[in-house]
Tab-separated table of C-alpha atoms in Angstrom:
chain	number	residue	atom	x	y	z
A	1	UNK	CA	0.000	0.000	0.000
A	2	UNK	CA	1.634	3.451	-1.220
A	3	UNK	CA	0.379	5.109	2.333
A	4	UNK	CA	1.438	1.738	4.503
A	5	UNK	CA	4.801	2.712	6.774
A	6	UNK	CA	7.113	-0.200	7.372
A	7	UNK	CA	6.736	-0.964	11.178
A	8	UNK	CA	10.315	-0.641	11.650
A	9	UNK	CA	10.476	2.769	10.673
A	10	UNK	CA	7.714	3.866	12.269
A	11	UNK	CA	9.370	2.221	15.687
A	12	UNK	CA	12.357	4.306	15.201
A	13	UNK	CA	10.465	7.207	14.674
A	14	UNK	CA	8.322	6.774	17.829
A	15	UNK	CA	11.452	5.889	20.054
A	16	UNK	CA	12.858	9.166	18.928
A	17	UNK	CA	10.371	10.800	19.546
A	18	UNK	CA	9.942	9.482	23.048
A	19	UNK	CA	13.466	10.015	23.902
A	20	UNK	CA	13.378	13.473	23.304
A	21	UNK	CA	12.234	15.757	26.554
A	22	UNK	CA	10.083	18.757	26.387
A	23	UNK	CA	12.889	22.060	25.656
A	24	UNK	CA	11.418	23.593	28.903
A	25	UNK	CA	12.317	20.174	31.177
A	26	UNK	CA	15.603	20.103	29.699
A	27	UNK	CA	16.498	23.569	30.440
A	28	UNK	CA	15.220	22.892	34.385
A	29	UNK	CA	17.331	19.913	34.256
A	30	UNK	CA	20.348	22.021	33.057
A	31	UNK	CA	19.942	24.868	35.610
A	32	UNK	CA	19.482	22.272	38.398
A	33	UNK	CA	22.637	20.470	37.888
A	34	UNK	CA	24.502	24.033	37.333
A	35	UNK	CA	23.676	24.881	40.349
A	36	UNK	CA	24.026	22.155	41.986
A	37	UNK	CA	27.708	22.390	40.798
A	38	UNK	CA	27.977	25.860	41.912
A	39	UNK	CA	27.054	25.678	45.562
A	40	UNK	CA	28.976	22.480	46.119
A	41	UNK	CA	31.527	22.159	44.266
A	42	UNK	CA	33.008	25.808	42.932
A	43	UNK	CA	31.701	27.708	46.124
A	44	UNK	CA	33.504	25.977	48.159
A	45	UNK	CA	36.620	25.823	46.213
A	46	UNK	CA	36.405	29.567	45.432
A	47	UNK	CA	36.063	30.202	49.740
A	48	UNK	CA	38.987	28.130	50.222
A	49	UNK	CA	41.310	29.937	47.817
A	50	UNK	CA	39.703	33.476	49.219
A	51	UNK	CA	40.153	32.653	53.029
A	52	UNK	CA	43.513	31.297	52.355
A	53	UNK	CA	44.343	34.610	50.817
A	54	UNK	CA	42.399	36.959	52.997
A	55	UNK	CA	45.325	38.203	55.303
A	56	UNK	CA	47.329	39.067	52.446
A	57	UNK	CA	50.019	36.870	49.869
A	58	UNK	CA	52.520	37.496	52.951
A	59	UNK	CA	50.921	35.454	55.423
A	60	UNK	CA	49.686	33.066	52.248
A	61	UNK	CA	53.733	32.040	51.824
A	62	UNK	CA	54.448	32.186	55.735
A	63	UNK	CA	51.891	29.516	56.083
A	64	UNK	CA	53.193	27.120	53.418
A	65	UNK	CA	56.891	27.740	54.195
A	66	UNK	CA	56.903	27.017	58.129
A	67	UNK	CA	58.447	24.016	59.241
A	68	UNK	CA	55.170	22.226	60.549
A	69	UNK	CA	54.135	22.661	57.125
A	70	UNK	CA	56.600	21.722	55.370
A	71	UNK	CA	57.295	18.860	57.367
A	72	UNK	CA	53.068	17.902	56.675
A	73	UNK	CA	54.375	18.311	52.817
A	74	UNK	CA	57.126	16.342	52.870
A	75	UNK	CA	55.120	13.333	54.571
A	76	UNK	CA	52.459	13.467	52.296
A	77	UNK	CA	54.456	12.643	49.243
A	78	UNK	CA	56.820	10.170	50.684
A	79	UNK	CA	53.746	8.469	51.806
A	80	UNK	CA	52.468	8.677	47.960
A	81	UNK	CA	55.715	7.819	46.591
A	82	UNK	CA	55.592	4.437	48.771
A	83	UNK	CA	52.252	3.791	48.716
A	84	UNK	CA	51.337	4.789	45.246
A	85	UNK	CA	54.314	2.301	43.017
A	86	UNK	CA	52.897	-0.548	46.168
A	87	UNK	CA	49.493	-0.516	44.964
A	88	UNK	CA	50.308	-0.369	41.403
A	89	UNK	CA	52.105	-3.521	41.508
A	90	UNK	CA	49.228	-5.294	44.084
A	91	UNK	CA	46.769	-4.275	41.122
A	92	UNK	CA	48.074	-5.650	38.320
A	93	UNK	CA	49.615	-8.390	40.391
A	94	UNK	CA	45.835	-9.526	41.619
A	95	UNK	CA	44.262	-8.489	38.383
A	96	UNK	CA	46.805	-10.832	36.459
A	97	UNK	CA	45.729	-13.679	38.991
A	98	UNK	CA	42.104	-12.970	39.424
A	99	UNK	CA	41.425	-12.429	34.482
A	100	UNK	CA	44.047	-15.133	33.717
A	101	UNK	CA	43.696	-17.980	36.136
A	102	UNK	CA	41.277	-20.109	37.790
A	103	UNK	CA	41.768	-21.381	41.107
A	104	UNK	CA	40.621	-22.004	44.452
A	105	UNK	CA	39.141	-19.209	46.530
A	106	UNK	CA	38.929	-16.580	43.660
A	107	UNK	CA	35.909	-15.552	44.926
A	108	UNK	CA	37.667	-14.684	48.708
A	109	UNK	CA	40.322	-13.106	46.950
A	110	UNK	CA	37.351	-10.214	45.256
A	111	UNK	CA	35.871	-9.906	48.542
A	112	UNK	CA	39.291	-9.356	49.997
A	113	UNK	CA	40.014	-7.225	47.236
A	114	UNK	CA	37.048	-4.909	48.063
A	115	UNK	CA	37.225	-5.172	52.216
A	116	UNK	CA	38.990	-1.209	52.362
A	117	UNK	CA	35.373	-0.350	50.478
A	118	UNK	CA	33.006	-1.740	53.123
A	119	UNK	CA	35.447	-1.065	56.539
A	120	UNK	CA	35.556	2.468	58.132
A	121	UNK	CA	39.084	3.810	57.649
A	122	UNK	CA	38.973	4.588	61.386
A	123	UNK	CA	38.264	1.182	61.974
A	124	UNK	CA	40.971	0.234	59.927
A	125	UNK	CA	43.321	2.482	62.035
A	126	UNK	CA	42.386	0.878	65.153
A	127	UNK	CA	42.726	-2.263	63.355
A	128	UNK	CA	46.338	-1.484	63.148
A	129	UNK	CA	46.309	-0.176	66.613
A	130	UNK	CA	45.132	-3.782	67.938
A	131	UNK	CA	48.104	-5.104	66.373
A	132	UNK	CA	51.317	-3.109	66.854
A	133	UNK	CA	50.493	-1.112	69.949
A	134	UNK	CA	52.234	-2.258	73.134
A	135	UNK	CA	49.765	-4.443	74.320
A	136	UNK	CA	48.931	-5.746	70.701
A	137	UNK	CA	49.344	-9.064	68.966
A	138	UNK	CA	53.041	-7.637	67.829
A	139	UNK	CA	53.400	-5.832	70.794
A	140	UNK	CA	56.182	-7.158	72.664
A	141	UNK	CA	57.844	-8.567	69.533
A	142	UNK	CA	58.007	-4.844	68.433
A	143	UNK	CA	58.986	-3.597	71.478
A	144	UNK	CA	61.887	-5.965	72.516
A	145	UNK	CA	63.341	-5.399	68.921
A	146	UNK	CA	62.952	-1.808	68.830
A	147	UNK	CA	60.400	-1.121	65.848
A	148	UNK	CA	58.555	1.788	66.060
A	149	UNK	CA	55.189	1.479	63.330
A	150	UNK	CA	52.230	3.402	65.831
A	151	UNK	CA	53.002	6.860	65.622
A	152	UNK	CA	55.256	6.891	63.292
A	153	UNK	CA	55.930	6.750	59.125
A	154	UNK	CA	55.799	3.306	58.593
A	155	UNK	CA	51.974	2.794	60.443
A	156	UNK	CA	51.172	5.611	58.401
A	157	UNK	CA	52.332	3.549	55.347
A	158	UNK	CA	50.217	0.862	56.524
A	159	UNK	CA	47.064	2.747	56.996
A	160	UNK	CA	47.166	4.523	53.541
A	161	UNK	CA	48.056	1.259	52.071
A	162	UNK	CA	44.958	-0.592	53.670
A	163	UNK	CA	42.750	1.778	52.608
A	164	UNK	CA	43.528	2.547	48.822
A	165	UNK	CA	44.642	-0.737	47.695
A	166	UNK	CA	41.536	-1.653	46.312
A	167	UNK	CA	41.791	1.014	43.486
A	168	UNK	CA	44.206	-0.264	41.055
A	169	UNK	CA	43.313	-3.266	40.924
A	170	UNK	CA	39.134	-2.836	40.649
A	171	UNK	CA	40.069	-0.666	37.570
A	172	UNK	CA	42.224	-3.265	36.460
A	173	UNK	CA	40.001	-6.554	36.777
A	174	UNK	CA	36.901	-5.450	34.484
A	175	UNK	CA	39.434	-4.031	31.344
A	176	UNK	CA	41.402	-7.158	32.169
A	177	UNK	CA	38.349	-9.092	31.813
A	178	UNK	CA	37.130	-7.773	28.508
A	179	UNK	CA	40.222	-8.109	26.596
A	180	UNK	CA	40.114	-11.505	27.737
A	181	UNK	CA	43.403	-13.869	27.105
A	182	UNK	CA	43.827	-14.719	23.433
A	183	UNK	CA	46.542	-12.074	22.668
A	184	UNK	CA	48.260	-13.631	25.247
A	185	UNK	CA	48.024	-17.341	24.501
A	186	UNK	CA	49.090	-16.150	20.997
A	187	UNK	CA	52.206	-14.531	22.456
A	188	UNK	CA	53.164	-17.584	24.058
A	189	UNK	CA	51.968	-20.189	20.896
A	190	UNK	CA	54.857	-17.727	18.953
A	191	UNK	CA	57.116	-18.527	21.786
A	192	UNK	CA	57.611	-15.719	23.866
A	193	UNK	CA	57.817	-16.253	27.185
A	194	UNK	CA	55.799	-15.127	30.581
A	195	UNK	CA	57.867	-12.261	31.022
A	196	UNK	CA	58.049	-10.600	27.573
A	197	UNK	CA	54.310	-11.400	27.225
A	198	UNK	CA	53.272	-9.624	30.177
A	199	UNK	CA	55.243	-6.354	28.765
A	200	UNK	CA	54.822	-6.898	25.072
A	201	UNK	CA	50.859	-7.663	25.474
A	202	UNK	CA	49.779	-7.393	28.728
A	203	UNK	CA	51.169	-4.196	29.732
A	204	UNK	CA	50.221	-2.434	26.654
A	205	UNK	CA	46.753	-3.335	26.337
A	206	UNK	CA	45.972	-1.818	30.166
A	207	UNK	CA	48.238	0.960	30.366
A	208	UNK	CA	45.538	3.565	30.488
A	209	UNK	CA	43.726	1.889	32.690
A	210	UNK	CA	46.683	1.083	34.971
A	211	UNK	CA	47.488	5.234	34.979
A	212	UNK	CA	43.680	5.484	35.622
A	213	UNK	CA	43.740	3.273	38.810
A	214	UNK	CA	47.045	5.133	39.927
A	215	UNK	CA	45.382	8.486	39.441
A	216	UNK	CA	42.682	7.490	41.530
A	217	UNK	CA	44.877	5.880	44.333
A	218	UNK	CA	47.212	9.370	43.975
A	219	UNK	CA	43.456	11.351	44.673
A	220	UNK	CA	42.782	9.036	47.717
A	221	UNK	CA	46.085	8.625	49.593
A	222	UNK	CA	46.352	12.463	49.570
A	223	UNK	CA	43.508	13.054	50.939
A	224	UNK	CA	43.456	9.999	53.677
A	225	UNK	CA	42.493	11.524	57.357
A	226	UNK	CA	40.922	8.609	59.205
A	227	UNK	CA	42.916	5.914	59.282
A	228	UNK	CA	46.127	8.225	59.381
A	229	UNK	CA	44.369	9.996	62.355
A	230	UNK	CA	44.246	7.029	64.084
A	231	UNK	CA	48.011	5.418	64.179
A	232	UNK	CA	49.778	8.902	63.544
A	233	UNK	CA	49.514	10.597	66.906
A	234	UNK	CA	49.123	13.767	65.415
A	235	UNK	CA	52.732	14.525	66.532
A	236	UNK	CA	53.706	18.115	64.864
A	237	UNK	CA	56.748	17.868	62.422
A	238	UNK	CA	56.848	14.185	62.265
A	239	UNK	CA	53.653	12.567	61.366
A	240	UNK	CA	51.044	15.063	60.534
A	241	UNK	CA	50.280	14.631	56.385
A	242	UNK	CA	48.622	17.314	55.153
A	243	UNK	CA	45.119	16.710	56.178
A	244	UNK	CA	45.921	16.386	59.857
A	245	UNK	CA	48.210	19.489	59.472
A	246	UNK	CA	45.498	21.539	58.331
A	247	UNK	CA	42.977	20.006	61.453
A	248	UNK	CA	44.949	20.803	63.583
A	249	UNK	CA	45.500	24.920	62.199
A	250	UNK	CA	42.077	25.115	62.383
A	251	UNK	CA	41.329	23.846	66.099
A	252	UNK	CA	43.867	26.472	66.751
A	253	UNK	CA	41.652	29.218	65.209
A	254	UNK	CA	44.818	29.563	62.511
A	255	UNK	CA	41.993	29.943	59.681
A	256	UNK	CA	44.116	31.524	56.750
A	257	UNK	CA	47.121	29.344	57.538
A	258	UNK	CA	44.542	26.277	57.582
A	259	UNK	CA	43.364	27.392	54.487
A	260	UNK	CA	46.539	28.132	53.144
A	261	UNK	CA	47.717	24.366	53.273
A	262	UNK	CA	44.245	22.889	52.264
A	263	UNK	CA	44.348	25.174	49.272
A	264	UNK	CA	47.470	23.438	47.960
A	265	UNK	CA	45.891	20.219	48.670
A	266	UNK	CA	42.851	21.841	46.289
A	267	UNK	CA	45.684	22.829	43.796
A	268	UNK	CA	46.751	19.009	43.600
A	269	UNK	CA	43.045	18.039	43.200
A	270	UNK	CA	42.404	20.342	40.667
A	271	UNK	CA	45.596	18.660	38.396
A	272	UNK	CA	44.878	15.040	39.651
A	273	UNK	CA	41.169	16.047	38.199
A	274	UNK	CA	42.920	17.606	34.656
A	275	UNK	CA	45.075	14.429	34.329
A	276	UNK	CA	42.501	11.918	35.137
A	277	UNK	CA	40.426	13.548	32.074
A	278	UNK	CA	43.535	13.354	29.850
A	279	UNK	CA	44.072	9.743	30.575
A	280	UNK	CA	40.210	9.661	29.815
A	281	UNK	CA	40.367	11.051	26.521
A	282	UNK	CA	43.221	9.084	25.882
A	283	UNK	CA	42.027	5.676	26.229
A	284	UNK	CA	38.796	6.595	24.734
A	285	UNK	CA	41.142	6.973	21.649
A	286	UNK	CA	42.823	4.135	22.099
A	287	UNK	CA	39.694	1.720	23.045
């Protein structure tokens, strides 16, 4: 029939139709997530940067320059610079295990995997507190040898460890999964071995994801104050990170030099958030 419309077309059409919302609801959609973007999100970062500056640039450098600070600085990226490279290597190391093998307890290994997700990082803290204080499970074995890890840099390792592990490797498993194993079983029919397979094939095909996972673990660690809280001891100069630094300014009523410090940590946010769009674009390219 000349006026008959296939039934295929005419599904199209009405599913187009049906997708598309009235111009007015769109436009309240718009506003609403605009604003909701301005008062939580660039509000906030705007007060911090103002407050920080508010008693002049003078004051703004005095309170990233003194020693306390410094010190919080310093801490804060050799904790990233151990933790970070640790985590990496965890990741690929369980998402290797988890995509490419099957074995017993696979299953505990996820859930183990995903344990930082569903614990409180205070808990975790005290965790750590119940086993290397003095009167914990390592506590005389720690104590007769000397070993300091409560209240000092190597529980704060711990802690930051514990509770960003998890990130690599959950980025890691589903693009591992996907790709699935054939490149790799080709690699080794040709006769390359485990090694040069894992950095020939492996490596290449999750590289974006792998920086994605770090990025992500980099965002976390920074900003870690729970667990840290917990098995630092808050002990000025020595193991305050940057969050705890800045806690403690402001209990103090030190407002602009609080401010001062969290703005850098905003500054660090702000390029963590520019890379992790890069990286983004990047393996959208390369997917």
């Amino acid at each position: 029939m000349a006026g008959h419309i296939p039934l295929q077309y005419s599904d199209k059409k009405a599913g187009k139709r049906s997708a598309q919302e009235p111009f007015i609801l769109r436009i309240i959609l718009i506003a609403a997530a605009l604003a909701f973007l301005f008062l939580f999100l660039l509000l906030p970062l705007a007060a911090i940067f103002i407050k920080a500056f508010e008693q002049g640039f003078g004051l703004y450098i005095a309170s990233i320059t003194d020693p306390d600070a410094l010190s919080a600085i310093k801490l804060t990226l050799l904790v990233l610079v151990l933790t970070v490279p640790l985590n990496a290597l965890f990741g690929i190391a369980a998402a290797w295990a988890i995509t490419k093998f099957d074995f017993k307890g696979k299953s505990i290994l996820i859930t183990i995997i995903d344990l930082p997700f569903a614990i409180s990082p205070v808990i975790a803290g005290l965790v750590f507190v119940l086993l290397f204080s003095t009167h914990g499970l390592f506590g005389d074995f720690l104590f007769e040898h000397d070993i300091k890890i409560l209240f000092a840099v190597p529980g704060i390792v711990l802690a930051t460890l514990f509770v960003t592990f998890p990130f690599v490797a959950r980025e890691l498993i589903p693009l591992m999964q996907s790709q699935g194993s054939a490149e790799e079983e080709a690699s080794l029919t040709l006769g390359a071995n485990g090694w040069k397979t894992f950095w020939l094939v492996t490596l290449s095909n999750i590289k974006w994801g792998l920086l994605y996972g770090v990025i992500l673990c980099n965002a976390r660690a920074v900003g870690e104050f729970g667990a840290v809280s917990v098995v630092s001891g808050h002990i000025r100069g020595l193991t305050n990170t940057m969050p705890l630094h800045i806690e403690i300014l402001y209990n103090e009523y030190q407002f602009s030099a609080a401010f001062a410090v969290a703005s850098l940590m905003s500054i660090l946010a702000i390029v963590t958030l520019v890379v992790k769009n890069i990286v983004e674009w990047k393996a959208g390219q390369h997917g």
